[in-house]
PDB file of C-alpha atoms in Angstrom:
ATOM      1  CA  MET A 133      33.986   7.505 -46.581  1.00 54.00           C
ATOM      2  CA  ALA A 134      30.610   5.404 -47.161  1.00 56.00           C
ATOM      3  CA  LEU A 135      27.203   6.614 -45.756  1.00 59.00           C
ATOM      4  CA  PRO A 136      24.820   3.119 -44.539  1.00 66.00           C
ATOM      5  CA  GLU A 137      21.516   3.146 -45.873  1.00 71.00           C
ATOM      6  CA  ASP A 138      19.549   3.746 -43.246  1.00 74.00           C
ATOM      7  CA  LEU A 139      21.533   6.728 -43.005  1.00 69.00           C
ATOM      8  CA  VAL A 140      20.661   7.838 -46.333  1.00 70.00           C
ATOM      9  CA  GLU A 141      16.824   6.547 -46.499  1.00 78.00           C
ATOM     10  CA  ALA A 142      16.974   8.456 -43.380  1.00 76.00           C
ATOM     11  CA  LEU A 143      18.516  11.804 -44.759  1.00 74.00           C
ATOM     12  CA  LEU A 144      16.870  11.521 -48.195  1.00 77.00           C
ATOM     13  CA  ARG A 145      13.448  11.831 -46.051  1.00 78.00           C
ATOM     14  CA  ALA A 146      14.104  14.877 -44.232  1.00 76.00           C
ATOM     15  CA  LEU A 147      15.391  16.299 -47.685  1.00 73.00           C
ATOM     16  CA  ARG A 148      11.001  16.044 -48.883  1.00 77.00           C
ATOM     17  CA  ASP A 149       9.660  16.621 -45.915  1.00 79.00           C
ATOM     18  CA  ASP A 150      11.291  20.110 -45.339  1.00 75.00           C
ATOM     19  CA  PRO A 151      12.467  21.346 -48.171  1.00 72.00           C
ATOM     20  CA  ARG A 152      15.119  24.051 -45.848  1.00 76.00           C
ATOM     21  CA  ARG A 153      16.598  21.635 -45.923  1.00 73.00           C
ATOM     22  CA  LEU A 154      17.517  20.704 -48.721  1.00 69.00           C
ATOM     23  CA  ALA A 155      18.332  24.615 -49.992  1.00 73.00           C
ATOM     24  CA  ALA A 156      21.305  24.984 -46.438  1.00 73.00           C
ATOM     25  CA  LEU A 157      22.324  20.923 -48.677  1.00 70.00           C
ATOM     26  CA  ARG A 158      23.260  22.709 -51.493  1.00 71.00           C
ATOM     27  CA  ALA A 159      24.598  25.966 -50.239  1.00 70.00           C
ATOM     28  CA  LEU A 160      27.034  23.609 -47.510  1.00 66.00           C
ATOM     29  CA  LEU A 161      27.836  21.881 -50.476  1.00 63.00           C
ATOM     30  CA  LEU A 162      28.782  25.090 -52.342  1.00 65.00           C
ATOM     31  CA  GLU A 163      30.600  27.104 -50.002  1.00 61.00           C
ATOM     32  CA  GLY A 164      34.663  27.357 -50.550  1.00 51.00           C
ATOM     33  CA  SER A 165      34.031  25.575 -53.447  1.00 51.00           C
ATOM     34  CA  GLY A 166      37.329  26.858 -54.527  1.00 51.00           C
ATOM     35  CA  GLN A 167      39.283  27.047 -51.505  1.00 54.00           C
ATOM     36  CA  GLU A 168      40.160  23.068 -51.121  1.00 58.00           C
ATOM     37  CA  PRO A 169      40.848  20.211 -52.870  1.00 59.00           C
ATOM     38  CA  PRO A 170      37.614  18.961 -53.442  1.00 58.00           C
ATOM     39  CA  TRP A 171      37.912  15.285 -51.742  1.00 58.00           C
ATOM     40  CA  ASP A 172      38.507  17.317 -48.832  1.00 67.00           C
ATOM     41  CA  ARG A 173      35.732  19.529 -49.019  1.00 67.00           C
ATOM     42  CA  LEU A 174      33.556  16.056 -49.800  1.00 66.00           C
ATOM     43  CA  ALA A 175      35.097  14.434 -47.037  1.00 69.00           C
ATOM     44  CA  ARG A 176      34.093  17.064 -45.089  1.00 75.00           C
ATOM     45  CA  THR A 177      30.636  17.532 -46.412  1.00 73.00           C
ATOM     46  CA  GLN A 178      30.154  14.285 -45.528  1.00 73.00           C
ATOM     47  CA  GLU A 179      31.075  14.228 -42.703  1.00 80.00           C
ATOM     48  CA  GLU A 180      28.739  17.049 -42.324  1.00 77.00           C
ATOM     49  CA  MET A 181      26.189  15.346 -43.521  1.00 77.00           C
ATOM     50  CA  GLY A 182      26.437  12.796 -41.278  1.00 78.00           C
ATOM     51  CA  ALA A 183      26.136  14.940 -38.176  1.00 82.00           C
ATOM     52  CA  ALA A 184      23.865  16.796 -39.739  1.00 75.00           C
ATOM     53  CA  LEU A 185      21.415  13.698 -40.672  1.00 78.00           C
ATOM     54  CA  ARG A 186      22.379  12.251 -36.973  1.00 83.00           C
ATOM     55  CA  ASP A 187      20.869  15.461 -35.459  1.00 83.00           C
ATOM     56  CA  LEU A 188      17.693  14.817 -37.565  1.00 77.00           C
ATOM     57  CA  ALA A 189      16.996  11.536 -36.744  1.00 81.00           C
ATOM     58  CA  ARG A 190      17.747  12.750 -33.465  1.00 87.00           C
ATOM     59  CA  ALA A 191      15.046  14.904 -34.242  1.00 80.00           C
ATOM     60  CA  GLN A 192      13.064  12.749 -35.946  1.00 84.00           C
ATOM     61  CA  VAL A 193      12.699  10.532 -33.256  1.00 87.00           C
ATOM     62  CA  ARG A 194      12.605  13.303 -31.150  1.00 88.00           C
ATOM     63  CA  THR A 195       9.742  14.008 -33.631  1.00 81.00           C
ATOM     64  CA  GLU A 196       7.568  11.140 -33.342  1.00 86.00           C
ATOM     65  CA  ALA A 197       7.884  10.340 -29.790  1.00 90.00           C
ATOM     66  CA  ASN A 198       5.897  13.817 -29.045  1.00 86.00           C
ATOM     67  CA  VAL A 199       4.059  12.472 -31.932  1.00 81.00           C
ATOM     68  CA  ALA A 200       2.999   9.457 -30.225  1.00 89.00           C
ATOM     69  CA  ALA A 201       2.559  11.169 -27.187  1.00 90.00           C
ATOM     70  CA  LEU A 202       0.508  14.680 -29.286  1.00 84.00           C
ATOM     71  CA  ALA A 203      -2.182  11.712 -30.173  1.00 88.00           C
ATOM     72  CA  GLU A 204      -2.179   9.727 -27.252  1.00 89.00           C
ATOM     73  CA  ARG A 205      -2.528  13.204 -25.707  1.00 87.00           C
ATOM     74  CA  VAL A 206      -5.991  14.275 -29.310  1.00 79.00           C
ATOM     75  CA  GLY A 207      -6.717  10.097 -28.115  1.00 88.00           C
ATOM     76  CA  GLN A 208      -7.230  11.467 -24.078  1.00 90.00           C
ATOM     77  CA  LEU A 209      -8.687  14.472 -25.216  1.00 83.00           C
ATOM     78  CA  ALA A 210     -10.856  13.078 -27.747  1.00 87.00           C
ATOM     79  CA  GLU A 211     -12.534  10.826 -24.859  1.00 90.00           C
ATOM     80  CA  ALA A 212     -13.085  13.950 -22.141  1.00 86.00           C
ATOM     81  CA  GLN A 213     -14.702  15.267 -24.671  1.00 87.00           C
ATOM     82  CA  ARG A 214     -17.073  12.525 -25.062  1.00 90.00           C
ATOM     83  CA  ARG A 215     -17.217  12.303 -21.852  1.00 90.00           C
ATOM     84  CA  THR A 216     -18.161  16.202 -21.892  1.00 76.00           C
ATOM     85  CA  GLU A 217     -20.487  16.195 -24.197  1.00 86.00           C
ATOM     86  CA  GLU A 218     -22.649  13.516 -23.160  1.00 88.00           C
ATOM     87  CA  ARG A 219     -21.812  15.376 -19.835  1.00 86.00           C
ATOM     88  CA  LEU A 220     -23.611  17.668 -21.586  1.00 78.00           C
ATOM     89  CA  GLU A 221     -26.399  16.090 -23.878  1.00 87.00           C
ATOM     90  CA  ALA A 222     -27.318  14.601 -20.056  1.00 87.00           C
ATOM     91  CA  LEU A 223     -27.133  18.243 -18.456  1.00 74.00           C
ATOM     92  CA  THR A 224     -28.947  19.651 -21.109  1.00 79.00           C
ATOM     93  CA  ALA A 225     -31.727  17.463 -20.942  1.00 88.00           C
ATOM     94  CA  ARG A 226     -31.465  18.397 -16.780  1.00 85.00           C
ATOM     95  CA  VAL A 227     -32.106  21.879 -17.837  1.00 68.00           C
ATOM     96  CA  ASP A 228     -34.292  20.777 -20.006  1.00 86.00           C
ATOM     97  CA  GLN A 229     -36.797  18.853 -17.193  1.00 88.00           C
ATOM     98  CA  LEU A 230     -35.472  22.186 -15.111  1.00 78.00           C
ATOM     99  CA  ALA A 231     -37.080  24.545 -17.923  1.00 81.00           C
ATOM    100  CA  GLU A 232     -39.445  22.568 -17.868  1.00 88.00           C
ATOM    101  CA  ALA A 233     -40.812  22.006 -14.266  1.00 79.00           C
ATOM    102  CA  GLN A 234     -39.527  26.435 -14.268  1.00 88.00           C
ATOM    103  CA  ARG A 235     -43.198  26.289 -16.904  1.00 89.00           C
ATOM    104  CA  ARG A 236     -45.296  24.566 -15.189  1.00 88.00           C
ATOM    105  CA  THR A 237     -44.007  26.146 -12.042  1.00 72.00           C
ATOM    106  CA  GLU A 238     -44.768  29.666 -13.475  1.00 85.00           C
ATOM    107  CA  GLU A 239     -47.759  28.281 -14.238  1.00 88.00           C
ATOM    108  CA  ARG A 240     -49.042  26.983 -10.876  1.00 86.00           C
ATOM    109  CA  LEU A 241     -47.524  30.076  -9.855  1.00 77.00           C
ATOM    110  CA  GLU A 242     -49.919  32.463 -11.763  1.00 86.00           C
ATOM    111  CA  ALA A 243     -52.119  30.451 -10.778  1.00 87.00           C
ATOM    112  CA  LEU A 244     -51.507  30.713  -7.466  1.00 78.00           C
ATOM    113  CA  THR A 245     -51.127  34.323  -8.157  1.00 78.00           C
ATOM    114  CA  ALA A 246     -54.931  34.518  -9.446  1.00 88.00           C
ATOM    115  CA  ARG A 247     -56.068  32.588  -6.684  1.00 85.00           C
ATOM    116  CA  VAL A 248     -54.822  34.998  -3.880  1.00 58.00           C
ATOM    117  CA  ASP A 249     -55.837  38.188  -5.947  1.00 86.00           C
ATOM    118  CA  GLN A 250     -59.458  36.744  -5.901  1.00 87.00           C
ATOM    119  CA  LEU A 251     -58.232  35.560  -2.014  1.00 78.00           C
ATOM    120  CA  ALA A 252     -57.004  39.370  -1.386  1.00 78.00           C
ATOM    121  CA  ALA A 253     -60.357  40.519  -3.326  1.00 86.00           C
ATOM    122  CA  ARG A 254     -62.597  38.885  -0.700  1.00 85.00           C
ATOM    123  CA  VAL A 255     -61.060  39.693   2.377  1.00 66.00           C
ATOM    124  CA  ASP A 256     -61.511  43.226   1.005  1.00 84.00           C
ATOM    125  CA  ASP A 257     -64.998  42.587   1.078  1.00 84.00           C
ATOM    126  CA  LEU A 258     -64.795  40.599   4.000  1.00 81.00           C
ATOM    127  CA  THR A 259     -63.220  44.120   6.001  1.00 79.00           C
ATOM    128  CA  VAL A 260     -65.963  45.777   4.529  1.00 87.00           C
ATOM    129  CA  ARG A 261     -68.633  43.807   5.406  1.00 89.00           C
ATOM    130  CA  LEU A 262     -66.595  43.444   9.108  1.00 81.00           C
ATOM    131  CA  GLU A 263     -66.698  47.530   9.028  1.00 88.00           C
ATOM    132  CA  ALA A 264     -70.092  47.735   8.031  1.00 88.00           C
ATOM    133  CA  LEU A 265     -70.881  44.036  10.729  1.00 84.00           C
ATOM    134  CA  THR A 266     -68.720  45.499  13.696  1.00 84.00           C
ATOM    135  CA  ALA A 267     -70.083  49.869  12.901  1.00 89.00           C
ATOM    136  CA  ARG A 268     -73.762  48.199  13.501  1.00 86.00           C
ATOM    137  CA  VAL A 269     -72.666  45.785  16.392  1.00 77.00           C
ATOM    138  CA  ASP A 270     -72.134  49.021  18.076  1.00 87.00           C
ATOM    139  CA  GLN A 271     -74.582  50.240  17.253  1.00 90.00           C
ATOM    140  CA  LEU A 272     -76.472  47.513  18.253  1.00 85.00           C
ATOM    141  CA  ALA A 273     -74.827  47.397  21.186  1.00 85.00           C
ATOM    142  CA  GLU A 274     -76.106  51.727  22.142  1.00 88.00           C
ATOM    143  CA  ALA A 275     -79.285  50.398  21.655  1.00 88.00           C
ATOM    144  CA  GLN A 276     -78.844  47.787  23.613  1.00 91.00           C
ATOM    145  CA  ARG A 277     -77.781  49.735  26.488  1.00 91.00           C
ATOM    146  CA  ARG A 278     -80.391  52.377  26.075  1.00 91.00           C
ATOM    147  CA  THR A 279     -83.335  49.144  26.159  1.00 85.00           C
ATOM    148  CA  GLU A 280     -81.108  48.027  29.114  1.00 90.00           C
ATOM    149  CA  GLU A 281     -81.358  52.198  30.738  1.00 88.00           C
ATOM    150  CA  ARG A 282     -85.192  51.786  30.190  1.00 90.00           C
ATOM    151  CA  LEU A 283     -85.899  48.675  30.936  1.00 86.00           C
ATOM    152  CA  GLU A 284     -84.080  48.861  34.236  1.00 88.00           C
ATOM    153  CA  ALA A 285     -86.736  52.935  34.683  1.00 89.00           C
ATOM    154  CA  LEU A 286     -89.539  50.473  33.841  1.00 87.00           C
ATOM    155  CA  THR A 287     -88.214  47.647  36.132  1.00 82.00           C
ATOM    156  CA  ALA A 288     -88.143  49.374  39.036  1.00 89.00           C
ATOM    157  CA  ARG A 289     -91.693  51.592  37.536  1.00 88.00           C
ATOM    158  CA  VAL A 290     -92.732  48.177  37.252  1.00 73.00           C
ATOM    159  CA  ASP A 291     -91.432  47.225  40.839  1.00 86.00           C
ATOM    160  CA  SER A 292     -93.060  50.842  42.166  1.00 82.00           C
ATOM    161  CA  LEU A 293     -96.328  49.715  40.780  1.00 84.00           C
ATOM    162  CA  ALA A 294     -96.265  46.214  41.674  1.00 75.00           C
ATOM    163  CA  ALA A 295     -95.602  47.877  45.959  1.00 81.00           C
ATOM    164  CA  ARG A 296     -98.761  50.016  44.705  1.00 81.00           C
ATOM    165  CA  VAL A 297    -101.088  47.289  42.688  1.00 72.00           C
ATOM    166  CA  GLU A 298    -100.158  44.416  45.802  1.00 80.00           C
ATOM    167  CA  ASP A 299    -101.216  47.462  48.891  1.00 73.00           C
ATOM    168  CA  LEU A 300    -104.202  48.401  46.422  1.00 72.00           C
ATOM    169  CA  THR A 301    -104.977  44.204  46.654  1.00 65.00           C
ATOM    170  CA  VAL A 302    -104.879  44.421  50.019  1.00 67.00           C
ATOM    171  CA  GLN A 303    -106.500  47.297  50.346  1.00 71.00           C
ATOM    172  CA  VAL A 304    -109.407  46.122  48.151  1.00 59.00           C
ATOM    173  CA  GLY A 305    -109.765  42.314  49.645  1.00 58.00           C
ATOM    174  CA  ALA A 306    -110.506  43.730  53.021  1.00 57.00           C
ATOM    175  CA  LEU A 307    -112.737  46.560  50.763  1.00 59.00           C
ATOM    176  CA  THR A 308    -114.317  43.489  49.202  1.00 49.00           C
ATOM    177  CA  ALA A 309    -114.557  41.550  52.999  1.00 48.00           C
ATOM    178  CA  ARG A 310    -116.058  44.069  54.147  1.00 53.00           C
ATOM    179  CA  VAL A 311    -118.326  45.032  51.709  1.00 48.00           C
ATOM    180  CA  GLY A 312    -118.655  41.417  51.304  1.00 48.00           C
ATOM    181  CA  GLY A 313    -120.223  40.921  54.385  1.00 50.00           C
ATOM    182  CA  LEU A 314    -122.318  43.924  54.796  1.00 54.00           C
ATOM    183  CA  VAL A 315    -124.349  42.367  51.738  1.00 53.00           C
ATOM    184  CA  GLY A 316    -124.471  39.352  53.221  1.00 54.00           C
ATOM    185  CA  GLU A 317    -125.861  41.344  56.708  1.00 67.00           C
ATOM    186  CA  SER A 318    -128.389  43.645  53.981  1.00 72.00           C
ATOM    187  CA  VAL A 319    -129.286  40.204  52.699  1.00 78.00           C
ATOM    188  CA  GLU A 320    -129.682  38.423  56.660  1.00 73.00           C
ATOM    189  CA  ARG A 321    -131.640  41.643  56.941  1.00 82.00           C
ATOM    190  CA  ARG A 322    -133.396  41.361  54.326  1.00 85.00           C
ATOM    191  CA  TYR A 323    -135.027  38.298  54.735  1.00 80.00           C
ATOM    192  CA  ARG A 324    -135.299  38.670  58.258  1.00 80.00           C
ATOM    193  CA  GLU A 325    -137.630  41.688  57.668  1.00 79.00           C
ATOM    194  CA  ARG A 326    -139.308  40.864  54.323  1.00 85.00           C
ATOM    195  CA  PRO A 327    -139.801  37.598  53.882  1.00 85.00           C
ATOM    196  CA  PHE A 328    -143.119  37.928  53.566  1.00 82.00           C
ATOM    197  CA  ALA A 329    -141.616  39.507  49.921  1.00 83.00           C
ATOM    198  CA  TYR A 330    -138.818  36.964  49.162  1.00 85.00           C
ATOM    199  CA  LEU A 331    -139.733  33.496  50.086  1.00 89.00           C
ATOM    200  CA  TRP A 332    -144.053  34.430  49.756  1.00 90.00           C
ATOM    201  CA  ARG A 333    -143.540  30.717  47.514  1.00 91.00           C
ATOM    202  CA  ILE A 334    -142.994  28.971  50.428  1.00 91.00           C
ATOM    203  CA  ALA A 335    -145.180  29.743  52.861  1.00 93.00           C
ATOM    204  CA  LEU A 336    -147.740  32.826  54.043  1.00 93.00           C
ATOM    205  CA  GLY A 337    -147.489  34.755  56.483  1.00 92.00           C
ATOM    206  CA  LEU A 338    -143.580  34.081  57.313  1.00 93.00           C
ATOM    207  CA  GLU A 339    -142.343  36.096  60.247  1.00 92.00           C
ATOM    208  CA  ALA A 340    -138.588  35.763  61.384  1.00 93.00           C
ATOM    209  CA  LEU A 341    -138.631  34.846  65.042  1.00 93.00           C
ATOM    210  CA  PRO A 342    -138.700  36.574  68.033  1.00 93.00           C
ATOM    211  CA  SER A 343    -135.658  35.886  70.204  1.00 91.00           C
ATOM    212  CA  ARG A 344    -138.372  34.533  72.963  1.00 94.00           C
ATOM    213  CA  GLU A 345    -140.163  32.732  70.698  1.00 93.00           C
ATOM    214  CA  LEU A 346    -136.643  30.565  69.106  1.00 93.00           C
ATOM    215  CA  ASP A 347    -135.857  30.093  72.691  1.00 93.00           C
ATOM    216  CA  LEU A 348    -139.078  28.000  73.354  1.00 93.00           C
ATOM    217  CA  LEU A 349    -138.144  26.408  69.986  1.00 93.00           C
ATOM    218  CA  LEU A 350    -135.253  25.731  71.021  1.00 93.00           C
ATOM    219  CA  ARG A 351    -136.493  23.682  74.043  1.00 93.00           C
ATOM    220  CA  GLU A 352    -138.977  21.900  72.093  1.00 92.00           C
ATOM    221  CA  VAL A 353    -136.886  19.898  69.425  1.00 91.00           C
ATOM    222  CA  GLY A 354    -134.367  19.256  72.725  1.00 88.00           C
ATOM    223  CA  GLY A 355    -136.866  17.521  74.126  1.00 84.00           C
ATOM    224  CA  PRO A 356    -136.851  16.223  77.321  1.00 81.00           C
ATOM    225  CA  GLN A 357    -132.844  15.505  77.268  1.00 85.00           C
ATOM    226  CA  GLY A 358    -132.179  19.343  75.820  1.00 86.00           C
ATOM    227  CA  LEU A 359    -129.637  20.099  72.861  1.00 90.00           C
ATOM    228  CA  THR A 360    -126.829  20.141  73.377  1.00 92.00           C
ATOM    229  CA  GLU A 361    -124.698  24.017  73.856  1.00 92.00           C
ATOM    230  CA  GLU A 362    -123.452  22.548  70.116  1.00 94.00           C
ATOM    231  CA  GLU A 363    -126.128  21.791  67.934  1.00 94.00           C
ATOM    232  CA  GLU A 364    -127.806  24.961  69.821  1.00 94.00           C
ATOM    233  CA  ALA A 365    -125.205  27.185  68.706  1.00 94.00           C
ATOM    234  CA  GLU A 366    -125.398  25.878  65.274  1.00 94.00           C
ATOM    235  CA  VAL A 367    -129.445  26.237  66.110  1.00 94.00           C
ATOM    236  CA  ARG A 368    -128.857  29.832  66.919  1.00 95.00           C
ATOM    237  CA  GLU A 369    -126.511  30.565  63.890  1.00 94.00           C
ATOM    238  CA  LEU A 370    -128.858  30.466  61.187  1.00 94.00           C
ATOM    239  CA  ASP A 371    -129.263  34.305  59.500  1.00 94.00           C
ATOM    240  CA  ALA A 372    -133.102  33.545  59.788  1.00 93.00           C
ATOM    241  CA  VAL A 373    -135.622  31.572  61.701  1.00 95.00           C
ATOM    242  CA  LEU A 374    -139.081  32.507  59.855  1.00 95.00           C
ATOM    243  CA  LYS A 375    -142.413  31.016  60.383  1.00 95.00           C
ATOM    244  CA  GLY A 376    -145.845  30.361  58.522  1.00 94.00           C
ATOM    245  CA  SER A 377    -148.309  29.090  56.802  1.00 94.00           C
ATOM    246  CA  ARG A 378    -147.319  26.620  54.127  1.00 92.00           C
ATOM    247  CA  ARG A 379    -150.051  27.340  51.336  1.00 88.00           C
ATOM    248  CA  ASP A 380    -151.148  23.533  50.191  1.00 86.00           C
ATOM    249  CA  ASP A 381    -152.660  23.263  53.459  1.00 88.00           C
ATOM    250  CA  GLY A 382    -151.990  26.041  56.281  1.00 90.00           C
ATOM    251  CA  ARG A 383    -149.779  24.125  58.101  1.00 93.00           C
ATOM    252  CA  GLU A 384    -147.682  25.872  60.359  1.00 94.00           C
ATOM    253  CA  VAL A 385    -143.931  25.448  59.189  1.00 95.00           C
ATOM    254  CA  VAL A 386    -140.389  26.954  60.390  1.00 96.00           C
ATOM    255  CA  VAL A 387    -138.592  27.567  57.737  1.00 96.00           C
ATOM    256  CA  ALA A 388    -134.353  27.674  57.877  1.00 96.00           C
ATOM    257  CA  VAL A 389    -132.588  31.293  55.969  1.00 96.00           C
ATOM    258  CA  GLU A 390    -128.956  30.673  55.524  1.00 95.00           C
ATOM    259  CA  ALA A 391    -128.372  34.246  53.203  1.00 93.00           C
ATOM    260  CA  SER A 392    -124.490  34.909  51.441  1.00 92.00           C
ATOM    261  CA  ALA A 393    -123.771  37.648  49.400  1.00 92.00           C
ATOM    262  CA  ARG A 394    -122.333  34.350  46.509  1.00 93.00           C
ATOM    263  CA  LEU A 395    -123.392  31.048  47.824  1.00 95.00           C
ATOM    264  CA  ASP A 396    -121.115  28.076  47.809  1.00 95.00           C
ATOM    265  CA  ALA A 397    -121.999  24.912  48.592  1.00 96.00           C
ATOM    266  CA  ASP A 398    -120.967  25.366  52.308  1.00 96.00           C
ATOM    267  CA  ASP A 399    -123.512  27.391  52.253  1.00 97.00           C
ATOM    268  CA  VAL A 400    -126.236  25.065  51.947  1.00 97.00           C
ATOM    269  CA  ALA A 401    -124.026  21.774  53.835  1.00 97.00           C
ATOM    270  CA  ARG A 402    -124.565  24.613  56.803  1.00 97.00           C
ATOM    271  CA  VAL A 403    -128.914  24.919  56.160  1.00 97.00           C
ATOM    272  CA  LEU A 404    -129.335  21.486  55.614  1.00 97.00           C
ATOM    273  CA  ARG A 405    -127.421  20.267  59.362  1.00 97.00           C
ATOM    274  CA  ARG A 406    -128.888  22.963  61.362  1.00 96.00           C
ATOM    275  CA  SER A 407    -132.443  22.289  59.418  1.00 96.00           C
ATOM    276  CA  ALA A 408    -131.726  18.587  60.658  1.00 95.00           C
ATOM    277  CA  ILE A 409    -131.774  20.327  64.020  1.00 95.00           C
ATOM    278  CA  LEU A 410    -134.676  21.776  64.199  1.00 95.00           C
ATOM    279  CA  ALA A 411    -136.889  19.099  62.224  1.00 94.00           C
ATOM    280  CA  ARG A 412    -136.480  16.461  65.401  1.00 93.00           C
ATOM    281  CA  GLY A 413    -139.737  19.417  67.219  1.00 91.00           C
ATOM    282  CA  PRO A 414    -143.003  19.837  66.211  1.00 91.00           C
ATOM    283  CA  PHE A 415    -142.617  21.652  63.128  1.00 93.00           C
ATOM    284  CA  PRO A 416    -141.529  20.962  59.923  1.00 95.00           C
ATOM    285  CA  VAL A 417    -138.707  22.277  57.951  1.00 96.00           C
ATOM    286  CA  VAL A 418    -137.999  24.273  55.124  1.00 96.00           C
ATOM    287  CA  PRO A 419    -133.852  24.322  53.989  1.00 97.00           C
ATOM    288  CA  VAL A 420    -133.610  28.111  51.879  1.00 96.00           C
ATOM    289  CA  VAL A 421    -130.170  29.667  50.950  1.00 96.00           C
ATOM    290  CA  ALA A 422    -130.811  33.249  49.824  1.00 94.00           C
ATOM    291  CA  GLY A 423    -128.217  35.619  48.295  1.00 92.00           C
ATOM    292  CA  GLU A 424    -127.558  38.042  45.630  1.00 90.00           C
ATOM    293  CA  GLN A 425    -125.845  34.837  43.227  1.00 92.00           C
ATOM    294  CA  ALA A 426    -124.405  31.624  43.281  1.00 93.00           C
ATOM    295  CA  PRO A 427    -122.554  29.700  40.541  1.00 95.00           C
ATOM    296  CA  PRO A 428    -125.307  26.867  38.248  1.00 95.00           C
ATOM    297  CA  ASP A 429    -123.411  23.925  39.876  1.00 96.00           C
ATOM    298  CA  VAL A 430    -123.859  24.983  43.960  1.00 96.00           C
ATOM    299  CA  VAL A 431    -128.564  26.000  43.265  1.00 96.00           C
ATOM    300  CA  GLU A 432    -127.661  22.526  40.817  1.00 96.00           C
ATOM    301  CA  LEU A 433    -126.538  20.690  43.549  1.00 96.00           C
ATOM    302  CA  ALA A 434    -129.264  22.747  46.698  1.00 96.00           C
ATOM    303  CA  ARG A 435    -131.611  21.551  44.699  1.00 96.00           C
ATOM    304  CA  ARG A 436    -130.578  17.898  44.656  1.00 96.00           C
ATOM    305  CA  GLN A 437    -130.694  18.049  48.690  1.00 96.00           C
ATOM    306  CA  GLY A 438    -134.222  19.670  49.192  1.00 95.00           C
ATOM    307  CA  VAL A 439    -133.853  22.862  49.697  1.00 96.00           C
ATOM    308  CA  TRP A 440    -134.552  25.923  47.619  1.00 96.00           C
ATOM    309  CA  VAL A 441    -132.483  28.615  46.477  1.00 96.00           C
ATOM    310  CA  ALA A 442    -133.937  32.072  46.154  1.00 94.00           C
ATOM    311  CA  VAL A 443    -131.397  34.010  44.390  1.00 91.00           C
ATOM    312  CA  ASP A 444    -132.183  37.485  41.951  1.00 81.00           C
ATOM    313  CA  GLY A 445    -135.609  37.809  42.591  1.00 79.00           C
ATOM    314  CA  ARG A 446    -135.905  34.243  42.061  1.00 88.00           C
ATOM    315  CA  THR A 447    -137.315  31.908  44.670  1.00 92.00           C
ATOM    316  CA  LEU A 448    -136.030  28.028  42.575  1.00 93.00           C
ATOM    317  CA  GLU A 449    -138.264  25.099  44.172  1.00 92.00           C
ATOM    318  CA  PRO A 450    -136.392  21.640  44.951  1.00 95.00           C
ATOM    319  CA  THR A 451    -135.855  18.475  42.730  1.00 90.00           C
ATOM    320  CA  GLY A 452    -134.770  16.151  45.514  1.00 78.00           C
ATOM    321  CA  ALA A 453    -134.880  14.630  49.200  1.00 61.00           C
ATOM    322  CA  GLY A 454    -138.637  14.577  49.298  1.00 56.00           C
ATOM    323  CA  ALA A 455    -138.785  17.972  47.092  1.00 57.00           C
TER     324      ALA A 455
END
């Protein structure tokens, strides 16, 4: 029986592609060559070859299908490989970026570490200084405590001394007043008892008026109406009322004296007021302030208002008010 042409071509292509099939076909043709007639054997062989060729054809179809599927799979794998490579390239770039960022981070970390080391060194230094300062403050606090204790003791002592000084001040004030009074009395007594020794430039023969003569003088001063009690008391408050003769014309004069240990403006005012009362009588009146001490302004005031000033062994005549 004749074989189809396309089957023969497929058979030949299969035999060319796989030499092992050609050897198997040759062995099949030679098998049993002496046992049956050639045409029977050929027919059988032809049938077997047809079956084999059909098997080969089916195998070829399956192989081509597998190859096509494999090619498609390979294409898919190639596409997947391409995408993988793209992703790998992107990942590589990202890794490079991360590596660069890591490098910068490490550089910054190193710089920060160095900075932290510097700060740590400064903190250590500050800690040492703070400890030293704390110790110094503790020392100062202790010194302050001791100082406060000493100050409290000193304050108590000063308070005690202040109290004593206050007591002494009171005593000195009282003593000063007493001494002033004594000095004033001494001055008054000197000018009453020895007026000729201190006031000789004013008048000669000066003597203190006895009580009876002073009474007569006050009656003459008061005239028919007499002095008021206040006026008479003012005159009797004079420290000394003297009588003598003026040096220039020998005329009899009355000298009114206000004496103090330390002269002041009140002494000047008093002697002027009391002398004005005496001046109502028949004799001229010479006002005098006398003392141990006198401020310059008081001396100037007295002399300007017509009052003689006897102080510190000197007798100063008036410069105004009818001098």
